Short mmCIF file of C-alpha atoms in Angstrom, two decimals:
data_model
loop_
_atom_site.label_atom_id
_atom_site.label_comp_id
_atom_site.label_asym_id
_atom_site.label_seq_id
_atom_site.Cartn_x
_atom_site.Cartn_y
_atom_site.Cartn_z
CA UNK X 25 15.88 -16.85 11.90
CA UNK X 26 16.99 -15.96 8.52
CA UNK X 27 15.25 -14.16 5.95
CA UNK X 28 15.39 -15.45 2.24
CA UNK X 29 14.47 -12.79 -0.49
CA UNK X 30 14.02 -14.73 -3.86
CA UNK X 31 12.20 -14.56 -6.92
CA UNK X 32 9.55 -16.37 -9.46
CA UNK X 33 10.32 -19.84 -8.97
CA UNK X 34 9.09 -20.88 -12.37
CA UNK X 35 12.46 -18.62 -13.67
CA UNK X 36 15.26 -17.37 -11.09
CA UNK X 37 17.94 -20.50 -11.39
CA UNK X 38 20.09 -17.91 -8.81
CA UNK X 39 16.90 -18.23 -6.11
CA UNK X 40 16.78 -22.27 -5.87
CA UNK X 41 20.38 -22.69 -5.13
CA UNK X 42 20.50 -20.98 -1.38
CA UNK X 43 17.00 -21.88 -0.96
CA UNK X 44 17.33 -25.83 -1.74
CA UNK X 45 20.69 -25.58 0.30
CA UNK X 46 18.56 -24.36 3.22
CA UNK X 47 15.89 -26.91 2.34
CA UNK X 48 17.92 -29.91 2.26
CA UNK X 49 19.93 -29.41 5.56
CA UNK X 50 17.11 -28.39 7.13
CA UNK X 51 18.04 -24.85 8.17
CA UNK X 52 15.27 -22.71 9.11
CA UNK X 53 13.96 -20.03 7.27
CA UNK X 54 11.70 -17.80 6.69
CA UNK X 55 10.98 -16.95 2.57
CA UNK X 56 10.16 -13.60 1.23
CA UNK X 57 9.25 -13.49 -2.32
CA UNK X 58 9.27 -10.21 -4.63
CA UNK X 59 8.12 -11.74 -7.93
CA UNK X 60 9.44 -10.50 -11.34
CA UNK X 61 6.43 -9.62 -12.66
CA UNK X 62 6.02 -6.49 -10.20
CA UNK X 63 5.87 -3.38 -11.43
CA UNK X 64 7.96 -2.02 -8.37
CA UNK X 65 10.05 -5.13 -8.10
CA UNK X 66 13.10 -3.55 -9.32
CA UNK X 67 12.42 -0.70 -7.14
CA UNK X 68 12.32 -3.45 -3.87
CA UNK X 69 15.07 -5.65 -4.79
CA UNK X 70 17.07 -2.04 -4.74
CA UNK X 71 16.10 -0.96 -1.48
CA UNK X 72 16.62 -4.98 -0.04
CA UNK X 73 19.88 -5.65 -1.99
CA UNK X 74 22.94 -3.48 -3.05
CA UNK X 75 23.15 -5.48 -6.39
CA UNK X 76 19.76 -4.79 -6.87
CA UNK X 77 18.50 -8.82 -7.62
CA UNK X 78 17.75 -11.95 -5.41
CA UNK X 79 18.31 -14.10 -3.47
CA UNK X 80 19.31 -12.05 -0.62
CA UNK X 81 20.01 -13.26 3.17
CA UNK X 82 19.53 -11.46 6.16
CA UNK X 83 20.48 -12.31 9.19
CA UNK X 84 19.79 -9.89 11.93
CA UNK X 85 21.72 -6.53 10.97
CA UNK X 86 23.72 -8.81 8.36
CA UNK X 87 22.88 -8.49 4.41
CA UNK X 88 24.67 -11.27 2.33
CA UNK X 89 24.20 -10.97 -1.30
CA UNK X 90 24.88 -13.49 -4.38
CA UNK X 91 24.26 -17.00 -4.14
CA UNK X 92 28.03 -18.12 -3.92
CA UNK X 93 28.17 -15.63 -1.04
CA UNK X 94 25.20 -16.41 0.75
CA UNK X 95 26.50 -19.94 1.06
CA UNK X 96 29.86 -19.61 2.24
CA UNK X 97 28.18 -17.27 4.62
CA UNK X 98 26.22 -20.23 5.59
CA UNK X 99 29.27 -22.77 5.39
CA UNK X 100 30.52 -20.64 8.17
CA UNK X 101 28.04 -21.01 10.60
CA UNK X 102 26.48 -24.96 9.78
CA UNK X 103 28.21 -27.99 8.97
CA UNK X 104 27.16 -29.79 5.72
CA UNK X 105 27.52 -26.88 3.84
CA UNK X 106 30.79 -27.78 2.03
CA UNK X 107 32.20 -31.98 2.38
CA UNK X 108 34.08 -32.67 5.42
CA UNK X 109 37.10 -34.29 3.46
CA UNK X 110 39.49 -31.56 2.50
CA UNK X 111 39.34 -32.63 -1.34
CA UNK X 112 36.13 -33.38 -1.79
CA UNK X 113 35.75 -29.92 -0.75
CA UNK X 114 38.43 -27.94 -2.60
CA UNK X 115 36.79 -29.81 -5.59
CA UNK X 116 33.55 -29.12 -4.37
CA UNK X 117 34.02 -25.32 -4.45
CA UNK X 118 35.84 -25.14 -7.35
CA UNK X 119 33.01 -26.98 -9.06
CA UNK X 120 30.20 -24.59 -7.70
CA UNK X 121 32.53 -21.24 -8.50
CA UNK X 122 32.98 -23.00 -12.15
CA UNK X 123 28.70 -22.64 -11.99
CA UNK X 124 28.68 -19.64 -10.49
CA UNK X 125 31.18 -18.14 -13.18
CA UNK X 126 30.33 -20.02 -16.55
CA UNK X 127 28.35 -22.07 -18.57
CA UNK X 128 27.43 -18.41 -20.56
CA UNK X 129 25.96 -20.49 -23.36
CA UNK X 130 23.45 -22.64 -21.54
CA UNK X 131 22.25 -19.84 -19.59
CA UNK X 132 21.91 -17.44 -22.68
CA UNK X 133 20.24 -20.01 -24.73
CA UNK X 134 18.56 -21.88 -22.22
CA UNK X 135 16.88 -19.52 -19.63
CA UNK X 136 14.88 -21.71 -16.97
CA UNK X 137 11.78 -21.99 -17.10
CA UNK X 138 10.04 -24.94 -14.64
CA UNK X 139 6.84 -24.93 -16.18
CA UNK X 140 7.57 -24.71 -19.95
CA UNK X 141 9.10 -27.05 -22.63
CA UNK X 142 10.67 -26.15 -25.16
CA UNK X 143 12.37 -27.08 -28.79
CA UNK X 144 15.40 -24.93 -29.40
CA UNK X 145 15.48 -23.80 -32.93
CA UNK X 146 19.40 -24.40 -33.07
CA UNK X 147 22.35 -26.19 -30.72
CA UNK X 148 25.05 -24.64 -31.73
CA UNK X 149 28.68 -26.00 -30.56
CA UNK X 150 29.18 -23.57 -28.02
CA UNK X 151 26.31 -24.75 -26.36
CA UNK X 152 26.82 -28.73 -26.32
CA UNK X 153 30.96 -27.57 -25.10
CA UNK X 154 29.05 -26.39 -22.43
CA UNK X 155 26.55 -29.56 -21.99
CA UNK X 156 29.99 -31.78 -22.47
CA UNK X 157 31.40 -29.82 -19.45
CA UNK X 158 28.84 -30.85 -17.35
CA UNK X 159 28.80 -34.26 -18.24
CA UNK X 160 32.86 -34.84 -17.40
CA UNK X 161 32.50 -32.51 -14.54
CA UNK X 162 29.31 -34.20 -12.67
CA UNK X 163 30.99 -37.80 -14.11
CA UNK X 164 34.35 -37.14 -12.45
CA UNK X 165 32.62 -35.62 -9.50
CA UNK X 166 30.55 -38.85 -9.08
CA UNK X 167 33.78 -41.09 -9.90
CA UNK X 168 35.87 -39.77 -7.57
CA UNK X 169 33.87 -39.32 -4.47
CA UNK X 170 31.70 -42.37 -4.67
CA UNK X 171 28.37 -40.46 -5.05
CA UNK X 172 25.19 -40.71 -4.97
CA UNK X 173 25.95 -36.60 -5.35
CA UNK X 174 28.77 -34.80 -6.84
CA UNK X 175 31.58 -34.51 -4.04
CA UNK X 176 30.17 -37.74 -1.77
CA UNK X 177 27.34 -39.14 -0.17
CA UNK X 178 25.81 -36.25 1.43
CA UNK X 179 23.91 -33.15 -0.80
CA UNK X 180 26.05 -30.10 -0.31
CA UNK X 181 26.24 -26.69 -2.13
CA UNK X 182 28.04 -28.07 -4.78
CA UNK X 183 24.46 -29.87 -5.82
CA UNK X 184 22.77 -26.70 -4.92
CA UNK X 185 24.82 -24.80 -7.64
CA UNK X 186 23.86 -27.40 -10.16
CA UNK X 187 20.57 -28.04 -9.55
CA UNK X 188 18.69 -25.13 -12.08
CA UNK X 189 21.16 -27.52 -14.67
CA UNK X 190 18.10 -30.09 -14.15
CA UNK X 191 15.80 -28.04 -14.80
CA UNK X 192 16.77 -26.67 -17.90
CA UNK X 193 17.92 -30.10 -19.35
CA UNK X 194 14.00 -31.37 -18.51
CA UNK X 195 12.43 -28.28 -20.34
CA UNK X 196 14.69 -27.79 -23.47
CA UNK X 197 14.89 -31.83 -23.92
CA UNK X 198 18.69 -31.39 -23.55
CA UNK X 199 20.82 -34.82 -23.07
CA UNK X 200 24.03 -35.02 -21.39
CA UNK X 201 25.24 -38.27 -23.31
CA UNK X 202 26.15 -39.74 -19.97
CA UNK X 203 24.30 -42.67 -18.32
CA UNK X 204 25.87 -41.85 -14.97
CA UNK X 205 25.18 -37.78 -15.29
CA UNK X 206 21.68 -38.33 -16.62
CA UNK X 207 21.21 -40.30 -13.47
CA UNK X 208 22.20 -37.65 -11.56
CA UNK X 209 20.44 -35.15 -12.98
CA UNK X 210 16.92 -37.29 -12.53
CA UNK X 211 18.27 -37.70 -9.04
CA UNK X 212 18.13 -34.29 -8.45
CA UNK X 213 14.83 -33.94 -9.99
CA UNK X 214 13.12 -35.98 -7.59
CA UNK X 215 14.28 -34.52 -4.51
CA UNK X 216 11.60 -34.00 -2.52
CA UNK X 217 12.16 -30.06 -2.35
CA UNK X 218 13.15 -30.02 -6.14
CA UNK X 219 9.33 -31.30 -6.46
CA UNK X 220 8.25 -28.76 -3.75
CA UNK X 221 9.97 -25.93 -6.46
CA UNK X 222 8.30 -27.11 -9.32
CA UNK X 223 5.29 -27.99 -8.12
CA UNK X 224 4.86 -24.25 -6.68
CA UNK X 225 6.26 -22.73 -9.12
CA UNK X 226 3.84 -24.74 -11.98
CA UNK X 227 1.22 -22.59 -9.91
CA UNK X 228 2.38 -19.37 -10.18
CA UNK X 229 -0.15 -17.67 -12.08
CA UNK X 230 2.20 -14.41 -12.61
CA UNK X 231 4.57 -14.03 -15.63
CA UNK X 232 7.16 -11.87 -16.34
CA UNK X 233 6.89 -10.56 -20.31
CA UNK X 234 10.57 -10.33 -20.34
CA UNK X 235 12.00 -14.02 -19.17
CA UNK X 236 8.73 -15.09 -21.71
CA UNK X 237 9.86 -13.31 -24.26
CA UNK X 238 13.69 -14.29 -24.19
CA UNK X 239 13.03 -18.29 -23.83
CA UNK X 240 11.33 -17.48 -27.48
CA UNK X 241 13.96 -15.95 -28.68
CA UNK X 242 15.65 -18.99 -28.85
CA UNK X 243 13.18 -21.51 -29.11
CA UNK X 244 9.86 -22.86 -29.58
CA UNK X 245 7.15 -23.70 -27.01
CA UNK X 246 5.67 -27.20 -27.38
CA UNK X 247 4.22 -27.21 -23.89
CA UNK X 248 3.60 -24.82 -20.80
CA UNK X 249 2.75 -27.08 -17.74
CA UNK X 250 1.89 -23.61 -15.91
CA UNK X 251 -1.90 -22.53 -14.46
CA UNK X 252 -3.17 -19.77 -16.33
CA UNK X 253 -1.76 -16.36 -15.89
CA UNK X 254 -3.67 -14.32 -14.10
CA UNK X 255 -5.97 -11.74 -15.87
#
């Protein structure tokens, strides 16, 4: 069976893509979490992973590391990873390596955070180039291929990539300006692992200073939906 190595759910956007992937085509796995918070974390992911961060696969004697790796790894070995139809598919991957790659201004300004909203003290253009991105990308994806996801009517890793994009529009109260990408977005949101994330990862009652401290950097809390930290 495979191992899965991730992180805090509340915070590692890199951890729910293999992992809902897994989920949703109903791979088996077994999860290992090494949570941010940790004093030796650093120290574990180092000795797990030769990039030194999560996720991380193993299967058997084999060590696959970053998220766009793990799942062509799995793509090779299960069908449903990628679409079936040769262009949804070269879309498909060019859509998740686009995620995988970019989007430098929503993840600077935006880190997620499940269990926190928050009101960002500016929204810069950069930012809404990147939220308009999204928009024409998961509206042309959705167009094209006849949805209800982006490259068809089955989820595959394309919707993986995107998902942590839901969360982060839900906790900074960010809008897409699309009817049809908003739907989406909700659509991913109720999955029912996307509500097995967030619900566990509301009731993590570790924090990491760090991730805290950078989501203030750029914004404002209004709400934290979290239990109690511990201590």
């Amino acid at each position: 069976m495979y191992i899965l190595h991730i992180a805090n759910r509340n915070y590692s956007s890199w951890s729910l893509r293999p992992w809902l992937l897994l989920r949703m085509l109903d791979i088996p796995f077994e999860e290992r979490m090494v949570p941010f918070h940790d004093v030796a974390a650093w120290e574990r992911f180092r000795a797990l992973s030769p990039s030194g961060k999560v996720p991380l696969l193993v299967d058997g004697d084999t060590t696959v590391w970053e998220s766009l790796a793990i799942v062509e790894y799995l793509g090779e070995r299960h069908p449903g990873v990628w679409p079936q139809d040769p262009l949804a598919r070269a879309w498909a991957r060019s859509a998740a390596s686009e995620m995988h790659a970019g989007f430098g201004e929503l993840r600077t300004r935006c880190s997620m955070t499940c269990g926190q909203r928050i009101r960002l003290r500016e929204h810069p253009p950069a930012l809404q180039r990147d939220l308009d991105r999204i928009s024409t990308l998961w509206a042309e994806g959705l167009a094209r291929f006849g949805g209800p996801f982006l490259a068809g009517a089955a989820f595959t890793a394309v919707d993986a990539f995107f998902a942590p994009v839901a969360f982060r529009l839900q906790g900074y109260g960010l809008s897409l300006g699309d009817p049809q990408a908003e739907a989406y977005a909700q659509r991913l949101l109720q999955l029912e692992p996307m509500r097995q994330w967030y619900e566990q990862a509301l009731a993590e009652d570790f924090r990491d200073l760090p991730h805290d401290e950078e989501i203030t950097t750029w914004g404002t809390v209004v709400e934290d939906l979290r239990v109690p930290a511990a201590g």
